[in-house]
XYZ file of C-alpha atoms in Angstrom:
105
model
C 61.677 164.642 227.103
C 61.524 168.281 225.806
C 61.223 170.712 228.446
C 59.268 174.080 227.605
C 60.021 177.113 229.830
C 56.277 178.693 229.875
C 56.898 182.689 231.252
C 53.890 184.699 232.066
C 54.733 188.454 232.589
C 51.475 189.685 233.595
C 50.856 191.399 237.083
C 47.738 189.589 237.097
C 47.968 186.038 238.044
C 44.589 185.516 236.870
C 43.444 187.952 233.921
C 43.161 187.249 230.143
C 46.506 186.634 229.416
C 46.924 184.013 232.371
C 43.787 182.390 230.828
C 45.326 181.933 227.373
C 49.065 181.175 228.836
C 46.723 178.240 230.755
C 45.861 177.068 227.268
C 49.687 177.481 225.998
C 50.584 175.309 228.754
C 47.816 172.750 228.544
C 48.836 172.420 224.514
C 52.447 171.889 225.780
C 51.487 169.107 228.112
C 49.430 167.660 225.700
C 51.823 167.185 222.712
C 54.027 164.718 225.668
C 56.690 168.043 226.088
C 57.226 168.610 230.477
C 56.380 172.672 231.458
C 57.769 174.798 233.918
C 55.870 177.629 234.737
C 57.175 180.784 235.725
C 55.584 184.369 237.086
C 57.957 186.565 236.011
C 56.838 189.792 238.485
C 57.940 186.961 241.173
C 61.843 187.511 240.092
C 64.006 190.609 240.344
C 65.433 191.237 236.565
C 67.374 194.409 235.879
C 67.353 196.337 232.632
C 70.888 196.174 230.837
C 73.823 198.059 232.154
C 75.679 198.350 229.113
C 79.074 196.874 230.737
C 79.180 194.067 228.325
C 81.132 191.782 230.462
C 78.446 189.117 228.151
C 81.248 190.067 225.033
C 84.326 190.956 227.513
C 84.671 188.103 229.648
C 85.252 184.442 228.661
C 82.176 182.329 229.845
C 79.791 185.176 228.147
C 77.376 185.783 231.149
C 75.853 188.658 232.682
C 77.308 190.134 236.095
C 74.583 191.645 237.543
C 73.314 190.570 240.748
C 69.774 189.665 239.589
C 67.771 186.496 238.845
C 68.877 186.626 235.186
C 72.525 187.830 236.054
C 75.026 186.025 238.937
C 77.597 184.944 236.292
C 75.121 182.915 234.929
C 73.981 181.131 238.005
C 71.408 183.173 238.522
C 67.908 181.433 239.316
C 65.688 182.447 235.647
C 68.808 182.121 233.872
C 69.284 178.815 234.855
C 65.962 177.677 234.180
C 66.315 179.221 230.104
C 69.331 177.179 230.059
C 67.650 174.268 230.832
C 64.567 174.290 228.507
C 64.307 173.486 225.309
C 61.712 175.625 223.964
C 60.067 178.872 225.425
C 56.343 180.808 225.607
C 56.214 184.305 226.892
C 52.445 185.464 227.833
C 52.698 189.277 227.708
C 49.486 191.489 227.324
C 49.521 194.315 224.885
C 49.894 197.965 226.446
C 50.259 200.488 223.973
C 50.005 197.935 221.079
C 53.666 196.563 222.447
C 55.036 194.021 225.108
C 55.703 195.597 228.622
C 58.946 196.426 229.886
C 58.803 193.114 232.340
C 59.120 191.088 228.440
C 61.277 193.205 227.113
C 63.671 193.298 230.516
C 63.225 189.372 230.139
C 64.171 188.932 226.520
């Protein structure tokens, strides 16, 4: 079964863009694909330190110490891995995503 990683990067767990991400998820449920929802303001991501140990070393992770980082064991990292498919829910500030997407992406 295709597995659809559904991020919502929104402070608020329960503004306008949590309302449409609710419909992004129900459409993903109902075409037969499994979702795994994830608050993204619930994990610690750090913005890019430019060390690129992801060209340097071998295995092509990142070795920060963050949800996204640990050598590729880290806990959000894992879960992009895994899915097969992803939605990102990001309001508009400034007619752009926030730095929460962007640190994501």
């Amino acid at each position: 079964m295709a597995k659809v990683l559904c991020a919502l990067t929104s402070p608020r767990k329960n503004g306008y863009t949590a309302q449409a991400y609710a419909a992004a998820v129900d459409g993903v449920k109902a075409g037969g694909a499994e979702a795994e929802l994830v608050w993204l303001p619930k994990y610690k991501i750090q913005p890019c330190a430019s060390c690129f140990s992801c060209i340097r070393c071998e295995d092509h992770v990142c070795s920060q110490s963050d949800d996204m980082g640990q050598k590729g064991q880290g806990e959000l990292f894992s879960k992009v891995k895994e899915a097969h498919g992803l939605i990102i829910a990001d309001p508009v500030y400034f007619w752009s995503l926030t730095s929460r997407a962007h640190t994501f992406m």
